Short mmCIF file of C-alpha atoms in Angstrom, two decimals:
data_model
loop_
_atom_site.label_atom_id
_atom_site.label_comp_id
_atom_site.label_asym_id
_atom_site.label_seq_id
_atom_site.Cartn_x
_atom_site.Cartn_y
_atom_site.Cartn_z
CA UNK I 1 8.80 13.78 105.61
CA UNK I 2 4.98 14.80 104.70
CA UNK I 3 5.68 14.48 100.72
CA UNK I 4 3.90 11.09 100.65
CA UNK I 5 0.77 12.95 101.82
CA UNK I 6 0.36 14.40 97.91
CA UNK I 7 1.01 11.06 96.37
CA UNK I 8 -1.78 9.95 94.29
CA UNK I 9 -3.68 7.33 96.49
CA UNK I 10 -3.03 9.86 99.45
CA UNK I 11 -4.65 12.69 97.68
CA UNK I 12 -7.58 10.21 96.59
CA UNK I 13 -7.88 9.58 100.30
CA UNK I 14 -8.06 13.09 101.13
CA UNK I 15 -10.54 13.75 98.85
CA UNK I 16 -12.58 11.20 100.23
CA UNK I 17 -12.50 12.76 103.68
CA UNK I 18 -13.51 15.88 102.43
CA UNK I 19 -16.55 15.04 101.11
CA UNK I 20 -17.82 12.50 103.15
CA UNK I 21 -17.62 15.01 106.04
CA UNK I 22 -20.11 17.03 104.66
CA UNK I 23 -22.03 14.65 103.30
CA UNK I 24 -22.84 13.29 106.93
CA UNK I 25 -23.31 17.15 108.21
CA UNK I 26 -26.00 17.50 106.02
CA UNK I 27 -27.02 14.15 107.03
CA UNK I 28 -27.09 15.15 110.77
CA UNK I 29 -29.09 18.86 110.20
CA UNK I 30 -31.89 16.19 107.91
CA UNK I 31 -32.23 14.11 111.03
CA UNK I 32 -32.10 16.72 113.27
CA UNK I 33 -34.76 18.72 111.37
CA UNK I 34 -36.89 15.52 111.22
CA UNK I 35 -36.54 15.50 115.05
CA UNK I 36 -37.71 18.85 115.93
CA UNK I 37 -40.98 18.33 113.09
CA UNK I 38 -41.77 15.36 115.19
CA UNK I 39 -41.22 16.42 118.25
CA UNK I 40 -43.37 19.21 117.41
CA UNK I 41 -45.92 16.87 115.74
CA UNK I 42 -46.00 14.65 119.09
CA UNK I 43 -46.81 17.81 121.32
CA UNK I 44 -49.38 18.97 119.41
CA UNK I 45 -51.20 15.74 118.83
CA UNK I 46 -50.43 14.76 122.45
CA UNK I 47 -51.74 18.24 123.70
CA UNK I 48 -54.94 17.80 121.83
CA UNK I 49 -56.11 14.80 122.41
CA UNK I 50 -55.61 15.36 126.69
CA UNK I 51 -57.59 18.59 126.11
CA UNK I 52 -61.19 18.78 127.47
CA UNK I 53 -63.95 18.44 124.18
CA UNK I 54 -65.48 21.82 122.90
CA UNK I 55 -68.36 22.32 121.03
CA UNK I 56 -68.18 21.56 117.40
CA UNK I 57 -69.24 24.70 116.01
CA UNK I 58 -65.97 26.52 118.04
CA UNK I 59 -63.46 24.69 115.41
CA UNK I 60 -65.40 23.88 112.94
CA UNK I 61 -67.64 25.15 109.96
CA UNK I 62 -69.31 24.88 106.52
CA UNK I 63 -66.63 25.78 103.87
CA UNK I 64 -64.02 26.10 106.05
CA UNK I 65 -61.25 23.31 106.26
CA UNK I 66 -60.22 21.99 109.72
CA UNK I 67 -56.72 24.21 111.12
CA UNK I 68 -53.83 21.87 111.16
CA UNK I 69 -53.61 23.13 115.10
CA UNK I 70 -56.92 21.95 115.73
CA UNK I 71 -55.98 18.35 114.61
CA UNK I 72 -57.26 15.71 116.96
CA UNK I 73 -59.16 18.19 119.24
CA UNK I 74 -61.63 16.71 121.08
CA UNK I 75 -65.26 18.30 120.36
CA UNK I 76 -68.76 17.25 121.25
CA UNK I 77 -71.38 17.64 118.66
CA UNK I 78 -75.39 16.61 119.36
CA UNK I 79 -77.81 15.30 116.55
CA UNK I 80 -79.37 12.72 114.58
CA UNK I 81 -77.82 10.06 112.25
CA UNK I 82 -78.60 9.83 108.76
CA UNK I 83 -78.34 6.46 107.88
CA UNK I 84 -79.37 6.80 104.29
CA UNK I 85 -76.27 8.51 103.40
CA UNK I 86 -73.75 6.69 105.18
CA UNK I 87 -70.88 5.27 103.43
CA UNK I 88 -68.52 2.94 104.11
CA UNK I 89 -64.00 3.60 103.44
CA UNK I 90 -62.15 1.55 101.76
CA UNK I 91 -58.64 0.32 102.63
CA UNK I 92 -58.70 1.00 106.04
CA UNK I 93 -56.66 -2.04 107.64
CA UNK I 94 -56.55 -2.47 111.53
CA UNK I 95 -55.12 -4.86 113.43
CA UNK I 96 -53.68 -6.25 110.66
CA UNK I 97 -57.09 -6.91 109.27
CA UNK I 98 -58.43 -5.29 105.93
CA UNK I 99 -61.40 -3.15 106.23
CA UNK I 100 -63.70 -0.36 106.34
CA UNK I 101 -64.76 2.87 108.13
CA UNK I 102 -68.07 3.58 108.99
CA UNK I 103 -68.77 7.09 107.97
CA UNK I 104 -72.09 8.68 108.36
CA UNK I 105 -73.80 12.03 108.90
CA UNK I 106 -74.75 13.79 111.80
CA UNK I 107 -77.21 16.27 110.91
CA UNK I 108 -76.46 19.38 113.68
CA UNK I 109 -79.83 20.92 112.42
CA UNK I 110 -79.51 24.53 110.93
CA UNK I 111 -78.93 22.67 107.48
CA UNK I 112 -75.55 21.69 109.08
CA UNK I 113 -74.00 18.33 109.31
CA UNK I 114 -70.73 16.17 110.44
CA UNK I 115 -68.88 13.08 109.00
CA UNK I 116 -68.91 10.96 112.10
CA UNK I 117 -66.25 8.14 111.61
CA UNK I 118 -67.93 5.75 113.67
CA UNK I 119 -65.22 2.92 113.67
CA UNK I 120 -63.80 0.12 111.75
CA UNK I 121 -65.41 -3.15 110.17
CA UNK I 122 -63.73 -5.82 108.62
CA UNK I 123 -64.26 -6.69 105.09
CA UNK I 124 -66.38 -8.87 103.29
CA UNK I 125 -65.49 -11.56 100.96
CA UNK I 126 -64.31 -9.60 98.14
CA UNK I 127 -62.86 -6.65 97.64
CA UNK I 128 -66.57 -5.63 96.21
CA UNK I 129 -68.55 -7.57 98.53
CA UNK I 130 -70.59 -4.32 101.13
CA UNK I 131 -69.28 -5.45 104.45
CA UNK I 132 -71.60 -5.97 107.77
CA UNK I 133 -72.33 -2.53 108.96
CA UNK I 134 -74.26 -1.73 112.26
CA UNK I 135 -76.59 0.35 112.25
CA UNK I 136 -76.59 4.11 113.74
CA UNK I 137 -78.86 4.63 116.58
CA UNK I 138 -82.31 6.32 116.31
CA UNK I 139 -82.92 9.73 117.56
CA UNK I 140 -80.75 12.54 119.03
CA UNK I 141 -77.29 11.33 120.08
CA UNK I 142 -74.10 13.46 121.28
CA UNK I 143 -71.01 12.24 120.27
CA UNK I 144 -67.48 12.95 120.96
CA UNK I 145 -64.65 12.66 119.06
CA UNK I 146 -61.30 13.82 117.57
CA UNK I 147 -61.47 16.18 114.79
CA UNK I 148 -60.21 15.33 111.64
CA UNK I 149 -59.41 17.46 108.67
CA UNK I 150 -60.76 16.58 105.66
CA UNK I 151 -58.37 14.19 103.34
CA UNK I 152 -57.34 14.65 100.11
CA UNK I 153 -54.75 12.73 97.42
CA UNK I 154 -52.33 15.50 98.29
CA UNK I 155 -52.75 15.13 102.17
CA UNK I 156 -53.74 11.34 102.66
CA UNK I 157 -51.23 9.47 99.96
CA UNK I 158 -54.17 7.90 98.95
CA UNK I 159 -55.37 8.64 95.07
CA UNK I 160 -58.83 8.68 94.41
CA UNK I 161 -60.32 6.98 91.39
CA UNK I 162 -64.36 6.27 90.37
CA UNK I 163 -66.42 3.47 89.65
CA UNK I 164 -66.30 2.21 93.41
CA UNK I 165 -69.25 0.11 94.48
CA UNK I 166 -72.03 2.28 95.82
CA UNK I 167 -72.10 3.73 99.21
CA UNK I 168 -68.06 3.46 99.21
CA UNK I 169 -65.43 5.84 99.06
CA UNK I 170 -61.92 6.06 99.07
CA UNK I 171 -60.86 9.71 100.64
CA UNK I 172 -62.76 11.44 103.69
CA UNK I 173 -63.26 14.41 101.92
CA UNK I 174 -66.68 16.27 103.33
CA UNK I 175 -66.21 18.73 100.21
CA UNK I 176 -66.95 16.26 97.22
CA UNK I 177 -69.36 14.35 99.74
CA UNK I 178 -71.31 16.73 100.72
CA UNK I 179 -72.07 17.93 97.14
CA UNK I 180 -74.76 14.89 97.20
CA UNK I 181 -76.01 15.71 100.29
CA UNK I 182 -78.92 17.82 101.18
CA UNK I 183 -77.71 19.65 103.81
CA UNK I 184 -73.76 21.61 104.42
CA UNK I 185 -70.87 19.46 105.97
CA UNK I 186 -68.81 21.22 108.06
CA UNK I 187 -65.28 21.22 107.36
CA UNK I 188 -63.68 18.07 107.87
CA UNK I 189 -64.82 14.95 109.83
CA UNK I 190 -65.09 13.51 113.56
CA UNK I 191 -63.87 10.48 114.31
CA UNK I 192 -66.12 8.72 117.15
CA UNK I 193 -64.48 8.45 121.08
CA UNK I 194 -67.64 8.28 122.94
CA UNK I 195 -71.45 7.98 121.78
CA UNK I 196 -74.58 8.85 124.46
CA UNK I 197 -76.82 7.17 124.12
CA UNK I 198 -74.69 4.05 123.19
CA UNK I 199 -75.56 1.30 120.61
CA UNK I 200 -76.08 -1.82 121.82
CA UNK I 201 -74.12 -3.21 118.56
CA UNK I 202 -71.65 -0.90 116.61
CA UNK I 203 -68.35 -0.64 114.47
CA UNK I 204 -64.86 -1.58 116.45
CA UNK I 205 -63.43 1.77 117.78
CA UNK I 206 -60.81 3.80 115.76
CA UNK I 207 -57.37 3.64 117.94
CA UNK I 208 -56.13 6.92 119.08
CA UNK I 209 -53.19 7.99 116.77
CA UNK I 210 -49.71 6.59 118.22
CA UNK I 211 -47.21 9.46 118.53
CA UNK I 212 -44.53 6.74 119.61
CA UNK I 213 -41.08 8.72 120.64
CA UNK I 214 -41.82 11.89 119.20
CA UNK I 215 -38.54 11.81 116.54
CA UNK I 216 -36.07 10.10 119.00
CA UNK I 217 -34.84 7.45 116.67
CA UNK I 218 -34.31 10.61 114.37
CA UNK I 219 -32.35 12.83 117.44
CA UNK I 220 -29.79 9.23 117.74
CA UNK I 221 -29.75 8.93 113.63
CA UNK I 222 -28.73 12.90 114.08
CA UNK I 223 -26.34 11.92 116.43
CA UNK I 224 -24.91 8.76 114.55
CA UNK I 225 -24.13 11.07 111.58
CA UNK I 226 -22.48 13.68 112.95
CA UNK I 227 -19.95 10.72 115.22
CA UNK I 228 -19.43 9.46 111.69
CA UNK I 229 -17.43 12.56 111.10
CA UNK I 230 -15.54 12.43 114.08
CA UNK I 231 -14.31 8.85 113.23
CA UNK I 232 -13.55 9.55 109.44
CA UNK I 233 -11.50 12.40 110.90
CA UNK I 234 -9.45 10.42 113.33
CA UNK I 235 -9.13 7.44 111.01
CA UNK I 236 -7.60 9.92 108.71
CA UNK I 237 -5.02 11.26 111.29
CA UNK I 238 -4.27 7.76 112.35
CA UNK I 239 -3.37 6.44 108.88
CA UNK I 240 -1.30 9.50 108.27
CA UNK I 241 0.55 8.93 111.72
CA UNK I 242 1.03 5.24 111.32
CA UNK I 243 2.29 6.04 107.76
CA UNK I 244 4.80 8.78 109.75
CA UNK I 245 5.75 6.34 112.08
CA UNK I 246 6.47 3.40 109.53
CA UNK I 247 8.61 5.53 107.51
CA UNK I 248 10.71 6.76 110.22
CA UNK I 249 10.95 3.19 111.23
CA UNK I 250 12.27 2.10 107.95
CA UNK I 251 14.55 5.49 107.84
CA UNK I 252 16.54 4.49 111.12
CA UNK I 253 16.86 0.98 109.68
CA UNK I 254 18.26 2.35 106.40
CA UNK I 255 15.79 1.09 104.76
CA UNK I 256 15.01 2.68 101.44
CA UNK I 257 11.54 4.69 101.17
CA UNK I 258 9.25 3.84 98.72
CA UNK I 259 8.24 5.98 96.09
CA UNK I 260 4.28 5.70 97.30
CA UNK I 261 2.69 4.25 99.66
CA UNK I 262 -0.30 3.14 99.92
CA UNK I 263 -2.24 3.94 103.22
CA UNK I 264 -3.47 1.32 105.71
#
């Protein structure tokens, strides 16, 4: 009765079902890992941001790169802009607008300093063109912001490359910046929440990052995967009964079995 089953196109069926179930298990465990990293991700970005600011100098230092844990911490830092060494970013669309960051030091005193991303401006009429940039307030001003680690080709996406216009860069990256700078930059940058005193005219404000649904989309695509392998399963049984039941059909008719049959 269950000779058919190692016919030819049966066998190439049941080949088919055997590796397309774990083909969609390893499918599942990739979404579900993707889940759990964003999930993760979401907390700690969520967690961080709600937190109350801390002083600068608690997370951050000359020489030392910015902890992944510490990403998006709020901290406060106090000192004066230096507007001669501010430098604009390039490709930094938002709203659907191309543009620029604003990025210029905060000198701490103590020969320290900060990258202060103070916000976005569009760009100018070619890609070459400097675009309208506020200027920084005079005097001492405290800032808070996020804290950023420094970026780099490897953690960015973005590649680096020279002969950019001057005053414009491509990466955040305090350690290649600060090597023209006359003072030490302290380990990656802080992008700008809340100024005292405030400018009366400054750069559009940075959005904070959106953590959207924390890897849900990859918990259902987890989900999808490993239904998948309950259907191919059943399909499989349900051919292989239908074929059963045809062929007992055909047997109490007297009908004569054929040699192979093809599943449906």
């Amino acid at each position: 009765m269950y000779r058919f089953l190692l016919t030819p196109r049966w066998v190439a069926l049941h080949l088919v079902v055997l590796l397309v179930i774990p083909a969609f298990v390893f499918l599942g465990r990739w979404q579900f890992g993707r889940f759990e990293e964003r999930s993760a991700n979401s907390d700690l970005v969520t967690s961080n941001i709600e937190s109350a600011p801390v002083p600068l100098g608690e997370l951050a230092r000359p020489g030392q790169p910015v902890k992944e844990s510490d990403r998006y911490r709020k901290v406060v830092a106090a000192g004066t802009y230096d507007a001669q060494h501010a430098l604009v970013v390039r490709r930094r669309p938002q709203d659907g607008h191309n543009g620029f960051y604003v990025l210029t030091p905060l000198v701490l005193g103590s020969g320290q300093a900060v990258l202060v991303n103070r916000g976005w401006v569009k760009a100018g009429a070619t890609a070459d063109s400097p675009p309208e940039v506020p200027a920084p307030p005079s005097g001492e001003v405290t800032v808070t912001g996020r804290l950023r680690p420094g970026e780099t080709e490897e953690n960015s996406g973005l590649r680096d490359r020279p002969g950019l216009p001057p005053g414009q860069v491509l990466l955040i990256d305090p350690g290649k910046i600060g090597a023209a700078l006359p003072y030490r930059l302290v380990g990656g940058y802080v992008e700008l929440v809340e100024q005292r005193p405030e400018s009366p005219a400054a750069p559009a404000p940075v959005p904070a990052p959106d953590v959207g649904a924390g890897g849900g989309l990859n918990l259902a695509y987890g989900v999808q995967w490993w239904l998948f392998i309950g259907i191919a399963i059943g399909g499989w049984v349900l051919l292989i009964r239908r074929e059963l039941a045809d062929r007992k059909a055909k047997e109490d008719a007297g009908t004569p079995l054929e040699a192979e049959v093809s599943p449906r």
